[in-house]
Amino acid sequence: MSVELDVFVGNTTIMDKEVYQLWLNGYTVNDAVKVRIEGGVMEECEASAEVLLSDTMDQFRTFQMCERLLQNPAKLANQLLFQIPPDRQAMLIERYYAFDDAFVREVLGKKLSKGTKKDLDDVSAKTGITLKSCRRQFDNFKRVFKVVEELKGPLVENIKQHFLLPDQLARDYAAIVFFANNRFETGKKKLQYLTFQDFAFCAGQLINYWTVGAVDNMVEDMDVDLDKEFLQDLKDLKILITDKDLLDQHKSLVCVALRGKTKVFNEMEANFKNLSRGLVNIAAKLTNTKDVRDFFIDLVEKFIEPCKSDKWTSTDVNLYLTHYTNSAHILDTFKHQTVWTRYMGVIKSCILRMYHE
Amino acid sequence: MPGKLKAKIVAGRHLPVMDRASDLTDAFVEVKFGNTTFKTDVYPKSLNPQWNSEWFKFEVDDEDLQDEPLQITVLDHDTYSANDAIGKVYIDIDPLLSSEAATVISGWFPIYDTIHGIRGEINVLVKVDLFNDLNRFRQSSCGVKFFCTTSIPRCYRAVMVHGFVEELVVNEDPEYQWIDRIRTPRASNEARQRLISLMSGELQRKIGLKVLEMGGNAVVGYLQCFDLEGESGLVVRAIGTACTLDKISNTYAPASAINPCNSSPSKDTKDSPQAVPSALGCRSTHSSPVHSASSRLSQGFSVSVPTLLFAGMKHRHRSSEGPRARQCRAGFGEEAPGVPLSSGPPTPLRAQTFSSFSPSKSYSRQSSSSDTELSLTPKTGMGSGGSAGKEAGPLKALLRQQTQSALEQREFPFFTLTSFPAGFLLHVGGVVSARSVKLLDRIHNPALGNTRSYKLLDWNSFTADEPETRDAWWEEIRQEIKSHAKALGCHAVVGYSESTSICEEVCILSASGTAAVLSSRFMQDGALDMDHRLSRQQAPVFTSGTEKGEGDMGSSASLGFEDLAPPGCGFCHIPYDELNMPFPAQLTYCHCCRRFKVPDVLFTTIDLPTEANVTGKGCLIQARLCRTKKKAQGEGNATAISNLLPFLEYELHTQLMNKLKLRSMNALFGLRIQISIGENMLLGLASATGVYLTPLPSPGGIQIAGKTPSDITYEQHISNMQKKINDTIAKNKELYEVNPPKLFTLDPEAFRCINTELVEEVIGSPIPEPRQRSRLFRSHSESSDEVSELDLSHGKKDAFVLEIDDTDAVEDIHSLLTDAPTPPGFYSCNTEIMPGIYNWTSALQMFTSVRVFRLSNVNLTNQGLNKVFNDLCENLLKSLYFKLRSMVPCCLCHLNFTVAVPEDELIQVAVTAVAMSFDKEQTLENGRQSCDKTLMKAITENEEQLQFPLELTAESSSNPLSSAKGLSEVSGALPSARAPSVDYSSFTDRCSSWIEQLRLKAHTIRRGSIKTMSSLEKASPLPEGRSRSLRSNRSYAGGSVAVVKMTPLSFIPGTKIIKYLGIINMFFIRETTSLREEGGVSGFLHSFIAEVFAMVRAHVAALGGNAVVSYSMKECVFMENPNKNQAQCLINVSGDAVIFVRESELEATPPQPQSASTQTSSSGEGT
């Protein structure tokens, strides 16, 4: 004896946020029921496990039917099949496109290809996120990537418009798209301590200041590709380390400014040339795609790690970078002020964000 | 050629990919009406084509306009092979034919394919130009308005209620035609959908004609059903109540319009003595019919109930036997007439009528069995003429007017309404029901024979014959109902409905309603030129004898009743006379007015009258029953079923009664008993809403008696059970706030009531134990009353004894106690309103839930089956409560269960209901009344306000052209603004300009109208209010899809319905050959139901509406074949499309800014 068919259809589609989350998390119906029972819904509402199972199945089915629409959120608003209040629609979309930080750290900067998708079971095993959920998140990334790839205009705005995502989530997706496009290396052991939000912040900086879009806002891929001309110009910064006078001059200016203001003055003074060389070399190498990929690892190796070993605080780093940037402007023989500002502005905020104490 | 239908195909969106190579579609559209077809151009390579076609014009007869749907087919152009169909849209253009309904249909419709479901949407504009003058147009039945709502629609006033209209049409089911073997499932489904659409159009037109003949202009409570009889065909039948409705206009005070009877003070001077003698008079003339009816009744019992009783009596103690026997009769008391029919004349006789099939035979049987219809016998001769004869009926009747009484002329004094204008319903007798088992297979043999299979879709050739048999069947049942009503001393049947259950070739026809006495007022008043009718309608109560005298007496009696009886209790007073009761029942004096007798229990099929005095809250009460049956064929099967039916009904009633007592309630409203037949079982489901009617006596408790009182353990067991029951009763009393009402009804008019009685009531009702004492008190207290014998029997009442020595009773008790109470915060009922809850919020959730249960072990006992069925229903309810827990506190209203046995071991239960939440702080009685009052007032006011400007167009009034022209522009602008508004970003601009425009119109209207009617000063906010509501809808969901509310109720709390746009009646078929891929049966049905909702909403939105009221899913036939990976489902839904406006919005409409006008004048020209 069994229930052969069991459906519930409301004129306004009923969706329980909690069940939705379980579905998004890739639970099977039975697992979801278990979680719900543990959550204590039954006592709350005098329901039996049977009722809970029926409800869960029904809602999972509803979500499944909605999924097609969620993949194209603009359709959700003007489809006729489900009558869903706008606030609910927004919730559905937002949650559908939400992702786990643990997951995104695994695929951030990887090519969103079939190959990567095949490796998702490893990711799933590693992160403890169900494969189903991994797939959904991966497909979301890929879908957003594909759509915005061919669009003109600002990346974040495009994502917002096409996927009706809230601002923060749209920015995160912009970061993901940006990372995927430039294939930044984020998976190295040295970078493991960084969270997705750290990277997303850096991506935001890079998008805002280093891409084509920072100059011209009506080009295809404007926010996805770095400004080639700018990268070319960065080579000119090499003079700061190749010219011995300039380097010494720079160092003394920074030292004067910092003397007495920091506890790590001595270490700073001793390390100045190394650090400066590190940063300028990163700039000079960015014309190579390979080196662009290593941008973050370079920042860590060339700057963050040395500072860490000398026990700099973030205030020290901030102080140093501020004066390091500003002092270069005083150097009379240094002609590349705009490029320097554009470069150091981003470097500074990225390093500060990546500098965890 | 009175009409020109115009259609324009604007655009499509979200089309499916039809060309795999390009991932695109080359779509074009065929627009077909009747035999004319137009095509749009192909819009190449797009999933969102913009056809922007010309206006396709169809010049057609009004008959076609009513019958035919506009058929829109979207296809994918294919150069090399045949064009592929994407899907279809059927648009019923009937709403455009009534001047008061919609003016244009415009909007996005889902493109539907019976195999793939919804595949994209299409934007269509449809208009109808009627050439002829209004008068000529009225001659056809086009102008008749149809309402599913079973009460007088909210913005109308009933001028006259003409009565029952019915019609049926028959055709072959395309699914069973030979051609079906060679055509695709899609073609077959579409043929079926189209045929049913045509048939319902035809049916509606025919009913409309009848209404016009009766002098009415509307059908209220229109109920259309399909009988899928398989091989033997397809029957579409409909019943309704013909009315003359008036749009409520300002000149009428709401009170006098709605409450005419109670408010006339002159009649109040008549006092009871006058009424009572007249009632006595009627009794004497009536005695013989009643006698014969009751004798028939006992005859019925001899087949069904007594068998049970006799069997039981041998084991029963004398003491308990009396109440038991009485009680079951009282149970039937309300239903008594239902039994004789269903149990019917002993089966052999009936089986004969199946086979021989001559209507005359069945009639003769009937007339012999019920002498009550003496006056009807000539009629039956004519009635055998079937539908053709009946169509002519009214005309013939006109000729015989002088000799026939009103209700004879009317043939069936039935009303499909379930709630009534105040003062219309005088008394309620009880439920009358009739069932009959018929064999389907031999129907068309005589007439059609071999030719049948070749005459495809040509039903004209055989409708003349086929409906005859069906008509005769129904006629027979209706006569039965009519005579039952008479036996109850009632001249009318209200809350009337008909249904069928078909399994293979056996068909059960059922009809039920509530016998009632109605005020003649709505049947005679306002009739302009119908004096003859007037006199006739005064005498509806009596069928024979001195017509005139009785007529006078009847009306005076009813008037007397209506004046004397306070509105809150009048309807409970017995309509039959107490010395000649049609069945044994206990009568007491009404606990409200203390002047008239009331029964101890009242069962009805109607809604609780708004004015009724109710204590506490109500609740859903269900009796569920499942009985096994041997598989059989043909007549044997029919015989077996008709043998089982009386038992089924008897047990259902016992269950209902027990559950009612358990909840300490004394009345059932909205009773609906459904009996479904399957191959090897019968299902019975009775649903009703129990309430405690203050005028009725407090119900006694339930006492359990054992067979062998000497046995100690047994005794203990019994006392345990008794305790459980008493506890449950006490708990229920608290839950439903049913407190003994005596405490407050007594104090003001402590009249005729002695203290002792009070004591008895309070003590006696919860626990039935002190019977002796109570009787003592009683006899003491009632010695003051004249009729002591009645009251003696009354003394037994509080002991409703359940014996547990037979398995039946154990089962009863078991089912009593297994009904889980509703979780806290939930209430449920199957009526329109829940007594005791008045402050609804606007939160509303209509839903449909379907479950199919498979019985895996075939050899189940009755008990086992019962439990399965009971659990199925209970679990379904539990699931609903759980699903809707976020709406708490809330009430599930209009819970409508439908059961079916689709296959051998399957039980299907479908529920449609609406959950409405309410505010917890209950403002009690006064709050309710004032609320009602304001509601009433507001309705009328608003109606008038809106109504006036809208009607201006039609009237071409004396106002300067500005208003009339302006309005037509508004209506013109409305669709154009709506169509593109859906997904363009410019929507807001357009919309706002459109609103400005509306505002301007509103202004011109106001300015124009001031001259004619000063009272219309307030008229201006209304159109604006409407536009606001529309705007808010449109802007909902980011300016994309209008929200359409759906509800099975006739109203939406917190809102006013300002316009009825027409009836929605849709039939869909969905089939799949990839069941697993669509998520199995659940996935398949889930998406189908969602699609049906979507299509209903789309049609309503296209009519300009924002809600469907009185929505119901009348049919949900689901068939599956998992082995073949196939499933098919048919769904039929109906409802009324309306425009509503929030009350708050109405009140809060600020005066419009004058500045708007400057801007709008230009935008107005722009469109």
mmCIF file of C-alpha atoms in Angstrom, chain B residues 758-1008:
data_model
loop_
_atom_site.group_PDB
_atom_site.id
_atom_site.type_symbol
_atom_site.label_atom_id
_atom_site.label_comp_id
_atom_site.label_asym_id
_atom_site.label_seq_id
_atom_site.Cartn_x
_atom_site.Cartn_y
_atom_site.Cartn_z
ATOM 1 C CA LEU B 758 -31.606 25.383 32.482
ATOM 2 C CA VAL B 759 -30.065 23.034 34.919
ATOM 3 C CA GLU B 760 -30.892 20.138 32.757
ATOM 4 C CA GLU B 761 -29.389 21.654 29.707
ATOM 5 C CA VAL B 762 -26.191 22.542 31.330
ATOM 6 C CA ILE B 763 -25.646 19.330 33.082
ATOM 7 C CA GLY B 764 -27.265 17.026 30.688
ATOM 8 C CA SER B 765 -25.624 18.006 27.535
ATOM 9 C CA PRO B 766 -21.998 17.299 28.128
ATOM 10 C CA ILE B 767 -22.473 14.004 29.866
ATOM 11 C CA PRO B 768 -25.373 11.877 28.942
ATOM 12 C CA GLU B 769 -25.358 10.009 32.179
ATOM 13 C CA PRO B 770 -28.056 11.768 34.227
ATOM 14 C CA ARG B 771 -30.780 10.744 31.949
ATOM 15 C CA GLN B 772 -33.249 9.785 34.569
ATOM 16 C CA ARG B 773 -32.925 12.961 36.380
ATOM 17 C CA SER B 774 -33.140 15.068 33.343
ATOM 18 C CA ARG B 775 -36.276 13.409 32.281
ATOM 19 C CA LEU B 776 -37.686 14.102 35.604
ATOM 20 C CA PHE B 777 -36.817 17.711 35.333
ATOM 21 C CA ARG B 778 -38.141 17.792 31.933
ATOM 22 C CA SER B 779 -41.487 16.403 32.523
ATOM 23 C CA HIS B 780 -41.725 18.815 35.339
ATOM 24 C CA SER B 781 -40.685 21.793 33.366
ATOM 25 C CA GLU B 782 -42.604 20.994 30.324
ATOM 26 C CA SER B 783 -45.818 20.285 31.978
ATOM 27 C CA SER B 784 -46.502 23.847 31.171
ATOM 28 C CA ASP B 785 -46.371 23.115 27.502
ATOM 29 C CA GLU B 786 -49.309 21.816 25.655
ATOM 30 C CA VAL B 787 -47.726 19.070 23.692
ATOM 31 C CA SER B 788 -46.309 16.753 26.235
ATOM 32 C CA GLU B 789 -45.820 13.662 24.185
ATOM 33 C CA LEU B 790 -43.226 15.289 22.052
ATOM 34 C CA ASP B 791 -41.328 16.468 24.993
ATOM 35 C CA LEU B 792 -41.324 13.094 26.545
ATOM 36 C CA SER B 793 -39.504 11.749 23.617
ATOM 37 C CA HIS B 794 -37.280 14.697 23.904
ATOM 38 C CA GLY B 795 -36.232 13.453 27.276
ATOM 39 C CA LYS B 796 -34.375 10.637 25.631
ATOM 40 C CA LYS B 797 -32.454 12.889 23.429
ATOM 41 C CA ASP B 798 -29.340 13.524 25.387
ATOM 42 C CA ALA B 799 -28.490 9.896 25.411
ATOM 43 C CA PHE B 800 -27.243 9.065 22.016
ATOM 44 C CA VAL B 801 -26.311 5.509 22.536
ATOM 45 C CA LEU B 802 -23.658 3.710 20.640
ATOM 46 C CA GLU B 803 -23.598 0.019 21.117
ATOM 47 C CA ILE B 804 -20.304 -1.653 20.792
ATOM 48 C CA ASP B 805 -21.388 -5.221 20.677
ATOM 49 C CA ASP B 806 -21.400 -5.252 16.946
ATOM 50 C CA THR B 807 -18.412 -4.573 14.799
ATOM 51 C CA ASP B 808 -20.128 -1.664 13.186
ATOM 52 C CA ALA B 809 -20.194 0.252 16.378
ATOM 53 C CA VAL B 810 -16.607 -0.535 17.196
ATOM 54 C CA GLU B 811 -15.718 0.816 13.861
ATOM 55 C CA ASP B 812 -17.842 3.858 14.426
ATOM 56 C CA ILE B 813 -16.206 4.612 17.677
ATOM 57 C CA HIS B 814 -12.848 3.981 16.246
ATOM 58 C CA SER B 815 -13.378 6.384 13.410
ATOM 59 C CA LEU B 816 -14.820 8.866 15.839
ATOM 60 C CA LEU B 817 -11.754 8.906 17.938
ATOM 61 C CA THR B 818 -9.171 8.704 15.212
ATOM 62 C CA ASP B 819 -10.140 11.990 13.657
ATOM 63 C CA ALA B 820 -7.247 14.162 14.645
ATOM 64 C CA PRO B 821 -8.168 17.640 15.762
ATOM 65 C CA THR B 822 -6.962 20.488 13.617
ATOM 66 C CA PRO B 823 -3.650 21.882 14.807
ATOM 67 C CA PRO B 824 -3.783 25.093 16.828
ATOM 68 C CA GLY B 825 -4.476 28.151 14.772
ATOM 69 C CA PHE B 826 -6.312 26.250 12.088
ATOM 70 C CA TYR B 827 -9.982 26.014 11.368
ATOM 71 C CA SER B 828 -11.630 24.324 8.474
ATOM 72 C CA CYS B 829 -15.002 24.296 6.807
ATOM 73 C CA ASN B 830 -16.446 23.424 3.457
ATOM 74 C CA THR B 831 -18.787 26.378 3.304
ATOM 75 C CA GLU B 832 -18.177 29.904 2.123
ATOM 76 C CA ILE B 833 -17.803 31.442 5.503
ATOM 77 C CA MET B 834 -16.691 30.163 8.813
ATOM 78 C CA PRO B 835 -19.021 31.111 11.621
ATOM 79 C CA GLY B 836 -17.194 32.830 14.412
ATOM 80 C CA ILE B 837 -14.450 34.330 12.272
ATOM 81 C CA TYR B 838 -15.053 37.707 10.779
ATOM 82 C CA ASN B 839 -11.868 39.693 10.594
ATOM 83 C CA TRP B 840 -10.194 38.193 7.616
ATOM 84 C CA THR B 841 -6.981 39.623 6.347
ATOM 85 C CA SER B 842 -6.365 39.709 2.657
ATOM 86 C CA ALA B 843 -3.882 36.848 2.735
ATOM 87 C CA LEU B 844 -5.286 34.208 0.463
ATOM 88 C CA GLN B 845 -3.992 30.932 -0.835
ATOM 89 C CA MET B 846 -6.051 28.798 -3.151
ATOM 90 C CA PHE B 847 -4.688 25.358 -3.768
ATOM 91 C CA THR B 848 -5.413 22.007 -5.288
ATOM 92 C CA SER B 849 -4.005 18.848 -3.891
ATOM 93 C CA VAL B 850 -4.373 15.419 -5.410
ATOM 94 C CA ARG B 851 -3.434 12.071 -3.986
ATOM 95 C CA VAL B 852 -3.694 8.639 -5.417
ATOM 96 C CA PHE B 853 -3.343 5.686 -3.145
ATOM 97 C CA ARG B 854 -2.597 2.187 -4.291
ATOM 98 C CA LEU B 855 -4.000 -0.701 -2.319
ATOM 99 C CA SER B 856 -1.465 -3.408 -2.752
ATOM 100 C CA ASN B 857 -3.114 -6.329 -1.073
ATOM 101 C CA VAL B 858 -6.300 -6.893 -2.848
ATOM 102 C CA ASN B 859 -8.144 -8.928 -0.259
ATOM 103 C CA LEU B 860 -8.942 -6.200 2.145
ATOM 104 C CA THR B 861 -11.799 -6.323 4.532
ATOM 105 C CA ASN B 862 -14.251 -3.524 4.774
ATOM 106 C CA GLN B 863 -12.660 -2.356 7.964
ATOM 107 C CA GLY B 864 -9.222 -2.421 6.464
ATOM 108 C CA LEU B 865 -10.393 -0.458 3.484
ATOM 109 C CA ASN B 866 -12.160 1.987 5.692
ATOM 110 C CA LYS B 867 -9.071 2.612 7.677
ATOM 111 C CA VAL B 868 -6.987 3.098 4.570
ATOM 112 C CA PHE B 869 -9.458 5.553 3.157
ATOM 113 C CA ASN B 870 -9.864 7.351 6.424
ATOM 114 C CA ASP B 871 -6.114 7.648 6.868
ATOM 115 C CA LEU B 872 -5.742 8.884 3.339
ATOM 116 C CA CYS B 873 -8.145 11.743 3.970
ATOM 117 C CA GLU B 874 -6.772 12.510 7.390
ATOM 118 C CA ASN B 875 -3.192 12.545 6.166
ATOM 119 C CA LEU B 876 -4.129 14.749 3.304
ATOM 120 C CA LEU B 877 -5.669 17.224 5.707
ATOM 121 C CA LYS B 878 -2.624 17.037 7.943
ATOM 122 C CA SER B 879 -0.393 17.761 5.000
ATOM 123 C CA LEU B 880 -2.491 20.758 4.105
ATOM 124 C CA TYR B 881 -2.246 22.131 7.605
ATOM 125 C CA PHE B 882 1.469 21.653 7.564
ATOM 126 C CA LYS B 883 1.893 23.278 4.182
ATOM 127 C CA LEU B 884 -0.086 26.293 5.182
ATOM 128 C CA ARG B 885 1.341 26.702 8.649
ATOM 129 C CA SER B 886 2.853 30.034 7.758
ATOM 130 C CA MET B 887 -0.621 31.486 7.365
ATOM 131 C CA VAL B 888 -1.734 30.723 10.896
ATOM 132 C CA PRO B 889 -4.147 31.785 12.273
ATOM 133 C CA CYS B 890 -6.063 30.723 9.272
ATOM 134 C CA CYS B 891 -9.105 28.899 8.084
ATOM 135 C CA LEU B 892 -9.356 26.477 5.217
ATOM 136 C CA CYS B 893 -12.606 27.452 3.575
ATOM 137 C CA HIS B 894 -14.601 25.656 0.968
ATOM 138 C CA LEU B 895 -12.635 22.463 1.417
ATOM 139 C CA ASN B 896 -13.963 20.462 -1.432
ATOM 140 C CA PHE B 897 -13.026 16.804 -1.534
ATOM 141 C CA THR B 898 -13.568 14.701 -4.609
ATOM 142 C CA VAL B 899 -12.990 10.981 -4.509
ATOM 143 C CA ALA B 900 -12.677 8.611 -7.380
ATOM 144 C CA VAL B 901 -11.646 5.057 -8.083
ATOM 145 C CA PRO B 902 -9.705 5.415 -11.292
ATOM 146 C CA GLU B 903 -8.584 1.825 -11.376
ATOM 147 C CA ASP B 904 -8.967 -1.426 -9.543
ATOM 148 C CA GLU B 905 -6.719 -0.723 -6.626
ATOM 149 C CA LEU B 906 -6.443 3.003 -6.746
ATOM 150 C CA ILE B 907 -8.208 5.598 -4.683
ATOM 151 C CA GLN B 908 -7.923 9.164 -5.817
ATOM 152 C CA VAL B 909 -8.706 12.120 -3.594
ATOM 153 C CA ALA B 910 -8.585 15.660 -4.908
ATOM 154 C CA VAL B 911 -9.035 18.707 -2.742
ATOM 155 C CA THR B 912 -9.506 22.289 -3.743
ATOM 156 C CA ALA B 913 -9.823 24.925 -1.078
ATOM 157 C CA VAL B 914 -8.667 28.320 -0.025
ATOM 158 C CA ALA B 915 -6.693 29.187 3.067
ATOM 159 C CA MET B 916 -7.494 32.587 4.454
ATOM 160 C CA SER B 917 -5.777 34.054 7.421
ATOM 161 C CA PHE B 918 -7.515 36.229 9.933
ATOM 162 C CA ASP B 919 -6.602 38.538 12.747
ATOM 163 C CA LYS B 920 -6.427 36.889 16.069
ATOM 164 C CA GLU B 921 -8.157 39.587 18.000
ATOM 165 C CA GLN B 922 -11.693 38.668 17.469
ATOM 166 C CA THR B 923 -14.029 41.522 17.679
ATOM 167 C CA LEU B 924 -17.126 39.721 18.607
ATOM 168 C CA GLU B 925 -20.646 39.946 17.489
ATOM 169 C CA ASN B 926 -20.960 43.681 17.163
ATOM 170 C CA GLY B 927 -17.756 43.885 15.283
ATOM 171 C CA ARG B 928 -19.069 41.397 12.890
ATOM 172 C CA GLN B 929 -22.331 43.078 12.402
ATOM 173 C CA SER B 930 -20.948 46.484 11.843
ATOM 174 C CA CYS B 931 -18.420 44.967 9.558
ATOM 175 C CA ASP B 932 -21.069 43.259 7.577
ATOM 176 C CA LYS B 933 -23.056 46.360 7.432
ATOM 177 C CA THR B 934 -20.278 48.510 6.195
ATOM 178 C CA LEU B 935 -19.391 45.856 3.768
ATOM 179 C CA MET B 936 -22.869 45.760 2.435
ATOM 180 C CA LYS B 937 -23.101 49.472 2.309
ATOM 181 C CA ALA B 938 -19.755 49.846 0.747
ATOM 182 C CA ILE B 939 -20.536 47.296 -1.862
ATOM 183 C CA THR B 940 -23.630 49.016 -2.955
ATOM 184 C CA GLU B 941 -22.067 52.378 -2.859
ATOM 185 C CA ASN B 942 -19.071 51.395 -4.779
ATOM 186 C CA GLU B 943 -21.027 49.525 -7.229
ATOM 187 C CA GLU B 944 -22.983 52.530 -8.006
ATOM 188 C CA GLN B 945 -19.986 54.660 -8.190
ATOM 189 C CA LEU B 946 -18.250 52.545 -10.658
ATOM 190 C CA GLN B 947 -21.264 51.368 -12.382
ATOM 191 C CA PHE B 948 -22.438 54.709 -13.385
ATOM 192 C CA PRO B 949 -19.516 55.800 -15.459
ATOM 193 C CA LEU B 950 -19.137 52.457 -17.038
ATOM 194 C CA GLU B 951 -22.671 52.273 -18.142
ATOM 195 C CA LEU B 952 -22.512 55.640 -19.673
ATOM 196 C CA THR B 953 -20.979 54.242 -22.779
ATOM 197 C CA ALA B 954 -23.759 51.885 -23.416
ATOM 198 C CA GLU B 955 -26.453 54.325 -22.629
ATOM 199 C CA SER B 956 -25.119 57.089 -24.769
ATOM 200 C CA SER B 957 -26.572 59.325 -22.193
ATOM 201 C CA SER B 958 -27.433 62.937 -22.402
ATOM 202 C CA ASN B 959 -24.005 63.934 -21.231
ATOM 203 C CA PRO B 960 -21.747 65.750 -23.611
ATOM 204 C CA LEU B 961 -19.739 63.503 -25.814
ATOM 205 C CA SER B 962 -16.728 64.067 -23.669
ATOM 206 C CA SER B 963 -17.723 61.447 -21.199
ATOM 207 C CA ALA B 964 -18.975 58.821 -23.539
ATOM 208 C CA LYS B 965 -16.218 59.257 -25.962
ATOM 209 C CA GLY B 966 -13.715 59.554 -23.235
ATOM 210 C CA LEU B 967 -14.715 56.275 -21.831
ATOM 211 C CA SER B 968 -14.558 54.456 -25.037
ATOM 212 C CA GLU B 969 -11.117 55.819 -25.360
ATOM 213 C CA VAL B 970 -10.282 54.522 -21.984
ATOM 214 C CA SER B 971 -11.395 51.113 -22.904
ATOM 215 C CA GLY B 972 -9.482 51.393 -26.079
ATOM 216 C CA ALA B 973 -6.425 52.602 -24.334
ATOM 217 C CA LEU B 974 -6.607 49.899 -21.794
ATOM 218 C CA PRO B 975 -5.562 47.031 -23.999
ATOM 219 C CA SER B 976 -3.056 48.956 -25.957
ATOM 220 C CA ALA B 977 -1.353 50.022 -22.831
ATOM 221 C CA ARG B 978 -1.536 46.590 -21.437
ATOM 222 C CA ALA B 979 -0.299 44.596 -24.317
ATOM 223 C CA PRO B 980 3.132 46.045 -24.634
ATOM 224 C CA SER B 981 3.457 46.839 -21.012
ATOM 225 C CA VAL B 982 4.348 43.374 -20.102
ATOM 226 C CA ASP B 983 7.988 43.208 -20.778
ATOM 227 C CA TYR B 984 9.245 46.515 -21.929
ATOM 228 C CA SER B 985 11.140 48.824 -19.785
ATOM 229 C CA SER B 986 9.104 51.712 -21.005
ATOM 230 C CA PHE B 987 6.208 50.085 -19.326
ATOM 231 C CA THR B 988 6.096 52.382 -16.371
ATOM 232 C CA ASP B 989 5.942 55.425 -18.535
ATOM 233 C CA ARG B 990 3.202 54.081 -20.650
ATOM 234 C CA CYS B 991 1.339 52.855 -17.715
ATOM 235 C CA SER B 992 1.479 56.079 -15.877
ATOM 236 C CA SER B 993 0.376 58.000 -18.874
ATOM 237 C CA TRP B 994 -2.427 55.601 -19.263
ATOM 238 C CA ILE B 995 -3.393 56.142 -15.685
ATOM 239 C CA GLU B 996 -3.295 59.847 -16.151
ATOM 240 C CA GLN B 997 -5.580 59.364 -19.008
ATOM 241 C CA LEU B 998 -7.947 57.357 -16.949
ATOM 242 C CA ARG B 999 -7.909 60.018 -14.357
ATOM 243 C CA LEU B 1000 -8.770 62.589 -16.879
ATOM 244 C CA LYS B 1001 -11.663 60.507 -18.011
ATOM 245 C CA ALA B 1002 -12.755 60.152 -14.500
ATOM 246 C CA HIS B 1003 -12.785 63.853 -14.281
ATOM 247 C CA THR B 1004 -14.798 64.397 -17.337
ATOM 248 C CA ILE B 1005 -17.197 61.828 -16.176
ATOM 249 C CA ARG B 1006 -17.640 63.497 -12.921
ATOM 250 C CA ARG B 1007 -18.097 66.852 -14.404
ATOM 251 C CA GLY B 1008 -20.601 65.530 -16.826
#
